[in-house]
Amino acid sequence: RDIRTIGELFRRGALRTAEKPVYSSQAGALNKVSLYQGDITTLQTDAVVNAANPSLLGGGGVDGAIHAAAGSQLLAECWTLGGCKTGDAKITGGYNLPARHVIHAVGPVYDAGNAETCATQLESCYRTGLRLAKENGCETVAFPSISTGIYGYPLRDATHIALNEVRRFVDSDVEDKIKRVVFVVFKDIDRSVYEELIPFYFPPV
Ligand code: AR6
């Protein structure tokens, strides 16, 4: 399998930084986000985040890809977790993945009549995912665009939430435990929305 380390991706230029160094004002918070287009299961970050469902027992989309690549031991561990509430996240091993851990975050099924609740739940996925990463000593974390596939969350709204929550977390991480957050996009349209919005949340110096 094509296993890529963060360093290797940087050298190849495949892992794009957020328009060069990121903040000037925040000590220790420089240049911490990247955008990568491709399959999250190939990334050798300390943790990859899964867009799971409340059963945590697998599904389609990125969830299916992660379970297929990690192997049946991942499913066996997931069986022990007793599911997960929407907006929450749980951590497991990465098994056959190059990543050490999988953080299973359960995003909301988008409901336009309940947009506020959906937004709060999606924010919570990113925040909880990052908190679990930090608590488990993960310095590099890759996030897919949670809820924007099968769960139908409008892409731009979801991207604003993802970027805003990561920015807030990085700002609050005064011990500088999280070294890099990789936003992983699959489709060209997702990539173009992230490319457009990243500079607003992580302005180039
Ligand atoms: N690597 C990175 N991103 C991917 C990959 C991949 N291998 N495959 C898909 N994406 P989705 P959701 C992108 O549908 O909307 C599952 O059945 C995809 O293009 O995977 O949160 C679960 O079990 C999209 O941008 O997750 C749940 O039941 C993003 O990942 C439900 O789907 C999320 O799309 C969760 O739906």
PDB file of C-alpha atoms and ligand atoms in Angstrom:
ATOM      1  CA  ARG A   1       0.000   0.000   0.000  1.00  0.00           C
ATOM      2  CA  ASP A   2       0.982   3.529  -0.612  1.00  0.00           C
ATOM      3  CA  ILE A   3       1.836   4.758   2.855  1.00  0.00           C
ATOM      4  CA  ARG A   4       2.730   8.389   3.126  1.00  0.00           C
ATOM      5  CA  THR A   5       4.347  10.144   5.994  1.00  0.00           C
ATOM      6  CA  ILE A   6       3.708  13.796   6.575  1.00  0.00           C
ATOM      7  CA  GLY A   7       7.364  14.584   5.864  1.00  0.00           C
ATOM      8  CA  GLU A   8       7.260  12.704   2.596  1.00  0.00           C
ATOM      9  CA  LEU A   9       4.124  14.530   1.530  1.00  0.00           C
ATOM     10  CA  PHE A  10       5.732  17.859   2.257  1.00  0.00           C
ATOM     11  CA  ARG A  11       8.774  16.966   0.223  1.00  0.00           C
ATOM     12  CA  ARG A  12       6.626  15.938  -2.726  1.00  0.00           C
ATOM     13  CA  GLY A  13       4.573  19.082  -2.390  1.00  0.00           C
ATOM     14  CA  ALA A  14       1.428  16.972  -2.139  1.00  0.00           C
ATOM     15  CA  LEU A  15       0.566  18.188   1.298  1.00  0.00           C
ATOM     16  CA  ARG A  16      -0.379  21.781   0.894  1.00  0.00           C
ATOM     17  CA  THR A  17       0.087  24.119   3.767  1.00  0.00           C
ATOM     18  CA  ALA A  18      -2.441  26.812   4.467  1.00  0.00           C
ATOM     19  CA  GLU A  19      -0.795  29.387   2.264  1.00  0.00           C
ATOM     20  CA  LYS A  20       2.578  29.322   4.031  1.00  0.00           C
ATOM     21  CA  PRO A  21       3.077  30.083   7.715  1.00  0.00           C
ATOM     22  CA  VAL A  22      -0.125  30.662   9.483  1.00  0.00           C
ATOM     23  CA  TYR A  23      -0.433  33.087  12.359  1.00  0.00           C
ATOM     24  CA  SER A  24       2.052  35.679  13.356  1.00  0.00           C
ATOM     25  CA  SER A  25       0.365  36.644  16.581  1.00  0.00           C
ATOM     26  CA  GLN A  26      -0.031  33.288  18.307  1.00  0.00           C
ATOM     27  CA  ALA A  27       3.183  32.040  19.848  1.00  0.00           C
ATOM     28  CA  GLY A  28       3.788  28.419  18.899  1.00  0.00           C
ATOM     29  CA  ALA A  29       0.772  28.275  16.651  1.00  0.00           C
ATOM     30  CA  LEU A  30       2.553  28.799  13.351  1.00  0.00           C
ATOM     31  CA  ASN A  31       1.654  26.854  10.283  1.00  0.00           C
ATOM     32  CA  LYS A  32      -0.272  24.020  11.827  1.00  0.00           C
ATOM     33  CA  VAL A  33      -2.804  23.093   9.188  1.00  0.00           C
ATOM     34  CA  SER A  34      -2.543  21.332   5.856  1.00  0.00           C
ATOM     35  CA  LEU A  35      -4.923  20.421   3.109  1.00  0.00           C
ATOM     36  CA  TYR A  36      -4.550  17.051   1.471  1.00  0.00           C
ATOM     37  CA  GLN A  37      -6.650  15.638  -1.339  1.00  0.00           C
ATOM     38  CA  GLY A  38      -6.872  11.865  -1.373  1.00  0.00           C
ATOM     39  CA  ASP A  39      -7.581   8.779   0.667  1.00  0.00           C
ATOM     40  CA  ILE A  40      -7.319   9.343   4.414  1.00  0.00           C
ATOM     41  CA  THR A  41      -6.460   5.683   4.998  1.00  0.00           C
ATOM     42  CA  THR A  42      -3.022   6.194   3.440  1.00  0.00           C
ATOM     43  CA  LEU A  43      -1.951   8.925   5.859  1.00  0.00           C
ATOM     44  CA  GLN A  44       0.562   8.228   8.586  1.00  0.00           C
ATOM     45  CA  THR A  45      -0.685  10.773  11.056  1.00  0.00           C
ATOM     46  CA  ASP A  46      -0.857   9.834  14.746  1.00  0.00           C
ATOM     47  CA  ALA A  47      -4.630   9.749  14.411  1.00  0.00           C
ATOM     48  CA  VAL A  48      -7.137   9.749  11.582  1.00  0.00           C
ATOM     49  CA  VAL A  49     -10.686  10.796  12.292  1.00  0.00           C
ATOM     50  CA  ASN A  50     -13.516   8.641  10.997  1.00  0.00           C
ATOM     51  CA  ALA A  51     -16.944   9.999  10.010  1.00  0.00           C
ATOM     52  CA  ALA A  52     -18.789   7.243  11.831  1.00  0.00           C
ATOM     53  CA  ASN A  53     -22.416   6.508  12.751  1.00  0.00           C
ATOM     54  CA  PRO A  54     -23.775   5.961  16.276  1.00  0.00           C
ATOM     55  CA  SER A  55     -23.301   2.178  16.124  1.00  0.00           C
ATOM     56  CA  LEU A  56     -19.540   2.584  15.453  1.00  0.00           C
ATOM     57  CA  LEU A  57     -19.831  -0.698  13.570  1.00  0.00           C
ATOM     58  CA  GLY A  58     -18.886   0.540  10.119  1.00  0.00           C
ATOM     59  CA  GLY A  59     -20.774   1.769   7.085  1.00  0.00           C
ATOM     60  CA  GLY A  60     -20.071   3.330   3.706  1.00  0.00           C
ATOM     61  CA  GLY A  61     -18.015   6.364   2.701  1.00  0.00           C
ATOM     62  CA  VAL A  62     -14.874   7.098   4.652  1.00  0.00           C
ATOM     63  CA  ASP A  63     -16.076   4.785   7.445  1.00  0.00           C
ATOM     64  CA  GLY A  64     -16.157   1.839   5.042  1.00  0.00           C
ATOM     65  CA  ALA A  65     -12.717   2.746   3.690  1.00  0.00           C
ATOM     66  CA  ILE A  66     -11.207   3.006   7.183  1.00  0.00           C
ATOM     67  CA  HIS A  67     -12.638  -0.324   8.347  1.00  0.00           C
ATOM     68  CA  ALA A  68     -11.576  -2.048   5.125  1.00  0.00           C
ATOM     69  CA  ALA A  69      -8.017  -0.748   5.451  1.00  0.00           C
ATOM     70  CA  ALA A  70      -7.691  -1.232   9.218  1.00  0.00           C
ATOM     71  CA  GLY A  71      -8.987  -4.808   9.192  1.00  0.00           C
ATOM     72  CA  SER A  72     -11.379  -6.796  11.325  1.00  0.00           C
ATOM     73  CA  GLN A  73      -9.578  -6.061  14.585  1.00  0.00           C
ATOM     74  CA  LEU A  74     -10.844  -2.505  14.355  1.00  0.00           C
ATOM     75  CA  LEU A  75     -14.420  -3.734  14.173  1.00  0.00           C
ATOM     76  CA  ALA A  76     -13.755  -6.057  17.118  1.00  0.00           C
ATOM     77  CA  GLU A  77     -12.573  -3.123  19.239  1.00  0.00           C
ATOM     78  CA  CYS A  78     -15.528  -1.002  18.087  1.00  0.00           C
ATOM     79  CA  TRP A  79     -17.909  -3.692  19.331  1.00  0.00           C
ATOM     80  CA  THR A  80     -16.584  -3.114  22.867  1.00  0.00           C
ATOM     81  CA  LEU A  81     -17.365   0.613  22.829  1.00  0.00           C
ATOM     82  CA  GLY A  82     -21.154   0.511  23.113  1.00  0.00           C
ATOM     83  CA  GLY A  83     -21.761   3.010  20.324  1.00  0.00           C
ATOM     84  CA  CYS A  84     -21.388   6.770  20.401  1.00  0.00           C
ATOM     85  CA  LYS A  85     -23.772   9.714  20.554  1.00  0.00           C
ATOM     86  CA  THR A  86     -24.082  12.217  17.737  1.00  0.00           C
ATOM     87  CA  GLY A  87     -21.561  15.010  18.311  1.00  0.00           C
ATOM     88  CA  ASP A  88     -19.319  12.790  20.400  1.00  0.00           C
ATOM     89  CA  ALA A  89     -16.221  10.741  19.510  1.00  0.00           C
ATOM     90  CA  LYS A  90     -14.335   7.653  20.719  1.00  0.00           C
ATOM     91  CA  ILE A  91     -10.773   6.523  20.084  1.00  0.00           C
ATOM     92  CA  THR A  92      -9.439   3.101  19.068  1.00  0.00           C
ATOM     93  CA  GLY A  93      -6.247   1.640  17.709  1.00  0.00           C
ATOM     94  CA  GLY A  94      -5.406   1.967  14.034  1.00  0.00           C
ATOM     95  CA  TYR A  95      -4.522  -1.731  13.446  1.00  0.00           C
ATOM     96  CA  ASN A  96      -3.475  -2.160   9.801  1.00  0.00           C
ATOM     97  CA  LEU A  97      -3.655   1.548   9.078  1.00  0.00           C
ATOM     98  CA  PRO A  98      -0.456   3.575   9.000  1.00  0.00           C
ATOM     99  CA  ALA A  99      -2.115   5.821  11.605  1.00  0.00           C
ATOM    100  CA  ARG A 100      -1.725   4.743  15.244  1.00  0.00           C
ATOM    101  CA  HIS A 101      -5.261   5.644  16.232  1.00  0.00           C
ATOM    102  CA  VAL A 102      -8.695   6.111  14.752  1.00  0.00           C
ATOM    103  CA  ILE A 103     -10.948   8.710  16.338  1.00  0.00           C
ATOM    104  CA  HIS A 104     -14.527   7.827  15.478  1.00  0.00           C
ATOM    105  CA  ALA A 105     -16.620  10.989  15.423  1.00  0.00           C
ATOM    106  CA  VAL A 106     -20.359  10.844  14.843  1.00  0.00           C
ATOM    107  CA  GLY A 107     -21.571  13.815  12.850  1.00  0.00           C
ATOM    108  CA  PRO A 108     -25.204  14.854  12.519  1.00  0.00           C
ATOM    109  CA  VAL A 109     -27.496  13.738   9.723  1.00  0.00           C
ATOM    110  CA  TYR A 110     -28.241  17.165   8.277  1.00  0.00           C
ATOM    111  CA  ASP A 111     -31.735  18.478   8.932  1.00  0.00           C
ATOM    112  CA  ALA A 112     -32.457  21.969   7.579  1.00  0.00           C
ATOM    113  CA  GLY A 113     -35.259  22.355  10.119  1.00  0.00           C
ATOM    114  CA  ASN A 114     -32.764  21.820  12.930  1.00  0.00           C
ATOM    115  CA  ALA A 115     -29.743  23.586  11.522  1.00  0.00           C
ATOM    116  CA  GLU A 116     -28.648  25.070  14.864  1.00  0.00           C
ATOM    117  CA  THR A 117     -28.566  21.696  16.571  1.00  0.00           C
ATOM    118  CA  CYS A 118     -26.718  20.182  13.629  1.00  0.00           C
ATOM    119  CA  ALA A 119     -24.115  22.953  13.771  1.00  0.00           C
ATOM    120  CA  THR A 120     -23.581  22.441  17.501  1.00  0.00           C
ATOM    121  CA  GLN A 121     -23.166  18.707  16.987  1.00  0.00           C
ATOM    122  CA  LEU A 122     -20.713  19.131  14.123  1.00  0.00           C
ATOM    123  CA  GLU A 123     -18.665  21.634  16.152  1.00  0.00           C
ATOM    124  CA  SER A 124     -18.590  19.139  18.969  1.00  0.00           C
ATOM    125  CA  CYS A 125     -17.211  16.414  16.664  1.00  0.00           C
ATOM    126  CA  TYR A 126     -14.162  18.516  15.804  1.00  0.00           C
ATOM    127  CA  ARG A 127     -13.646  19.712  19.371  1.00  0.00           C
ATOM    128  CA  THR A 128     -14.034  16.270  20.909  1.00  0.00           C
ATOM    129  CA  GLY A 129     -11.878  14.688  18.230  1.00  0.00           C
ATOM    130  CA  LEU A 130      -9.064  17.133  18.924  1.00  0.00           C
ATOM    131  CA  ARG A 131      -9.438  16.763  22.689  1.00  0.00           C
ATOM    132  CA  LEU A 132      -9.162  12.965  22.396  1.00  0.00           C
ATOM    133  CA  ALA A 133      -6.140  13.326  20.131  1.00  0.00           C
ATOM    134  CA  LYS A 134      -4.438  15.585  22.634  1.00  0.00           C
ATOM    135  CA  GLU A 135      -5.293  13.374  25.619  1.00  0.00           C
ATOM    136  CA  ASN A 136      -3.831  10.380  23.796  1.00  0.00           C
ATOM    137  CA  GLY A 137      -0.584  12.063  22.831  1.00  0.00           C
ATOM    138  CA  CYS A 138      -1.389  12.437  19.141  1.00  0.00           C
ATOM    139  CA  GLU A 139       0.528  15.328  17.620  1.00  0.00           C
ATOM    140  CA  THR A 140      -0.778  14.997  14.080  1.00  0.00           C
ATOM    141  CA  VAL A 141      -4.447  14.457  13.253  1.00  0.00           C
ATOM    142  CA  ALA A 142      -6.231  14.077   9.919  1.00  0.00           C
ATOM    143  CA  PHE A 143      -9.917  14.987   9.561  1.00  0.00           C
ATOM    144  CA  PRO A 144     -12.238  14.102   6.706  1.00  0.00           C
ATOM    145  CA  SER A 145     -15.087  16.487   5.959  1.00  0.00           C
ATOM    146  CA  ILE A 146     -17.456  15.026   8.557  1.00  0.00           C
ATOM    147  CA  SER A 147     -21.174  14.787   7.666  1.00  0.00           C
ATOM    148  CA  THR A 148     -20.791  16.258   4.166  1.00  0.00           C
ATOM    149  CA  GLY A 149     -21.197  12.956   2.316  1.00  0.00           C
ATOM    150  CA  ILE A 150     -23.970  10.506   3.104  1.00  0.00           C
ATOM    151  CA  TYR A 151     -25.157  12.702   6.000  1.00  0.00           C
ATOM    152  CA  GLY A 152     -25.862  15.614   3.641  1.00  0.00           C
ATOM    153  CA  TYR A 153     -24.411  18.591   5.541  1.00  0.00           C
ATOM    154  CA  PRO A 154     -24.031  21.609   3.218  1.00  0.00           C
ATOM    155  CA  LEU A 155     -20.374  21.727   2.303  1.00  0.00           C
ATOM    156  CA  ARG A 156     -19.641  25.421   2.844  1.00  0.00           C
ATOM    157  CA  ASP A 157     -21.367  25.530   6.221  1.00  0.00           C
ATOM    158  CA  ALA A 158     -19.562  22.377   7.344  1.00  0.00           C
ATOM    159  CA  THR A 159     -16.222  23.738   6.153  1.00  0.00           C
ATOM    160  CA  HIS A 160     -16.691  26.976   8.117  1.00  0.00           C
ATOM    161  CA  ILE A 161     -17.403  24.902  11.211  1.00  0.00           C
ATOM    162  CA  ALA A 162     -14.405  22.610  10.686  1.00  0.00           C
ATOM    163  CA  LEU A 163     -12.002  25.519  10.189  1.00  0.00           C
ATOM    164  CA  ASN A 164     -13.410  27.598  13.016  1.00  0.00           C
ATOM    165  CA  GLU A 165     -13.259  24.771  15.541  1.00  0.00           C
ATOM    166  CA  VAL A 166      -9.742  23.759  14.584  1.00  0.00           C
ATOM    167  CA  ARG A 167      -8.590  27.367  14.780  1.00  0.00           C
ATOM    168  CA  ARG A 168     -10.139  27.754  18.223  1.00  0.00           C
ATOM    169  CA  PHE A 169      -8.609  24.525  19.445  1.00  0.00           C
ATOM    170  CA  VAL A 170      -5.144  25.368  18.163  1.00  0.00           C
ATOM    171  CA  ASP A 171      -5.388  28.792  19.804  1.00  0.00           C
ATOM    172  CA  SER A 172      -6.392  27.219  23.107  1.00  0.00           C
ATOM    173  CA  ASP A 173      -3.654  24.561  22.931  1.00  0.00           C
ATOM    174  CA  VAL A 174      -1.162  26.648  24.858  1.00  0.00           C
ATOM    175  CA  GLU A 175       1.055  23.649  25.600  1.00  0.00           C
ATOM    176  CA  ASP A 176       1.398  23.205  21.833  1.00  0.00           C
ATOM    177  CA  LYS A 177       0.493  19.507  21.964  1.00  0.00           C
ATOM    178  CA  ILE A 178      -1.198  19.364  18.562  1.00  0.00           C
ATOM    179  CA  LYS A 179       1.475  19.998  15.961  1.00  0.00           C
ATOM    180  CA  ARG A 180      -0.497  19.556  12.760  1.00  0.00           C
ATOM    181  CA  VAL A 181      -4.079  19.141  11.632  1.00  0.00           C
ATOM    182  CA  VAL A 182      -4.590  17.811   8.117  1.00  0.00           C
ATOM    183  CA  PHE A 183      -7.909  18.510   6.410  1.00  0.00           C
ATOM    184  CA  VAL A 184      -8.469  15.642   4.016  1.00  0.00           C
ATOM    185  CA  VAL A 185     -10.701  16.235   1.034  1.00  0.00           C
ATOM    186  CA  PHE A 186     -11.739  13.669  -1.493  1.00  0.00           C
ATOM    187  CA  LYS A 187     -13.518  15.527  -4.254  1.00  0.00           C
ATOM    188  CA  ASP A 188     -12.374  18.571  -6.250  1.00  0.00           C
ATOM    189  CA  ILE A 189     -15.347  20.636  -5.064  1.00  0.00           C
ATOM    190  CA  ASP A 190     -14.414  19.985  -1.426  1.00  0.00           C
ATOM    191  CA  ARG A 191     -10.850  20.953  -2.156  1.00  0.00           C
ATOM    192  CA  SER A 192     -11.856  24.230  -3.766  1.00  0.00           C
ATOM    193  CA  VAL A 193     -14.066  25.228  -0.821  1.00  0.00           C
ATOM    194  CA  TYR A 194     -11.279  24.483   1.667  1.00  0.00           C
ATOM    195  CA  GLU A 195      -8.763  26.361  -0.469  1.00  0.00           C
ATOM    196  CA  GLU A 196     -11.067  29.345  -0.542  1.00  0.00           C
ATOM    197  CA  LEU A 197     -11.863  29.393   3.184  1.00  0.00           C
ATOM    198  CA  ILE A 198      -8.641  28.292   4.878  1.00  0.00           C
ATOM    199  CA  PRO A 199      -6.986  31.727   4.501  1.00  0.00           C
ATOM    200  CA  PHE A 200      -9.826  33.352   6.450  1.00  0.00           C
ATOM    201  CA  TYR A 201      -9.273  31.139   9.466  1.00  0.00           C
ATOM    202  CA  PHE A 202      -5.516  30.671   9.076  1.00  0.00           C
ATOM    203  CA  PRO A 203      -4.454  33.891   7.412  1.00  0.00           C
ATOM    204  CA  PRO A 204      -1.104  33.933   5.683  1.00  0.00           C
ATOM    205  CA  VAL A 205       1.413  36.056   7.532  1.00  0.00           C
TER     206      VAL A 205
HETATM  207  N1  AR6 B   1     -10.722   9.454   2.449  1.00  0.00           N
HETATM  208  C1  AR6 B   1     -11.071  10.726   2.698  1.00  0.00           C
HETATM  209  N2  AR6 B   1     -12.319  11.208   2.531  1.00  0.00           N
HETATM  210  C2  AR6 B   1     -13.245  10.357   2.072  1.00  0.00           C
HETATM  211  C3  AR6 B   1     -12.977   8.998   1.800  1.00  0.00           C
HETATM  212  C4  AR6 B   1     -11.639   8.553   2.008  1.00  0.00           C
HETATM  213  N3  AR6 B   1     -11.274   7.294   1.780  1.00  0.00           N
HETATM  214  N4  AR6 B   1     -14.131   8.418   1.383  1.00  0.00           N
HETATM  215  C5  AR6 B   1     -15.083   9.374   1.397  1.00  0.00           C
HETATM  216  N5  AR6 B   1     -14.551  10.539   1.799  1.00  0.00           N
HETATM  217  P1  AR6 B   1     -19.111  10.194   4.341  1.00  0.00           P
HETATM  218  P2  AR6 B   1     -20.791  11.336   6.492  1.00  0.00           P
HETATM  219  C6  AR6 B   1     -15.203  11.841   2.000  1.00  0.00           C
HETATM  220  O1  AR6 B   1     -20.309   9.879   3.526  1.00  0.00           O
HETATM  221  O2  AR6 B   1     -21.420  12.288   5.540  1.00  0.00           O
HETATM  222  C7  AR6 B   1     -21.122   6.103   6.636  1.00  0.00           C
HETATM  223  O3  AR6 B   1     -21.965   5.099   6.156  1.00  0.00           O
HETATM  224  C8  AR6 B   1     -16.500  12.123   1.306  1.00  0.00           C
HETATM  225  O4  AR6 B   1     -16.261  12.537  -0.041  1.00  0.00           O
HETATM  226  O5  AR6 B   1     -18.040   9.179   4.433  1.00  0.00           O
HETATM  227  O6  AR6 B   1     -20.331  11.838   7.810  1.00  0.00           O
HETATM  228  C9  AR6 B   1     -21.091   6.136   8.154  1.00  0.00           C
HETATM  229  O7  AR6 B   1     -21.151   4.843   8.716  1.00  0.00           O
HETATM  230  C10 AR6 B   1     -17.049  13.257   2.150  1.00  0.00           C
HETATM  231  O8  AR6 B   1     -16.434  14.478   1.772  1.00  0.00           O
HETATM  232  O9  AR6 B   1     -19.511  10.566   5.883  1.00  0.00           O
HETATM  233  C11 AR6 B   1     -22.297   6.943   8.481  1.00  0.00           C
HETATM  234  O10 AR6 B   1     -23.466   6.141   8.461  1.00  0.00           O
HETATM  235  C12 AR6 B   1     -16.565  12.925   3.555  1.00  0.00           C
HETATM  236  O11 AR6 B   1     -15.549  11.919   3.373  1.00  0.00           O
HETATM  237  C13 AR6 B   1     -22.360   7.954   7.363  1.00  0.00           C
HETATM  238  O12 AR6 B   1     -21.674   7.352   6.269  1.00  0.00           O
HETATM  239  C14 AR6 B   1     -17.630  12.383   4.483  1.00  0.00           C
HETATM  240  O13 AR6 B   1     -18.520  11.557   3.759  1.00  0.00           O
HETATM  241  C15 AR6 B   1     -21.625   9.223   7.715  1.00  0.00           C
HETATM  242  O14 AR6 B   1     -21.840  10.165   6.708  1.00  0.00           O
END
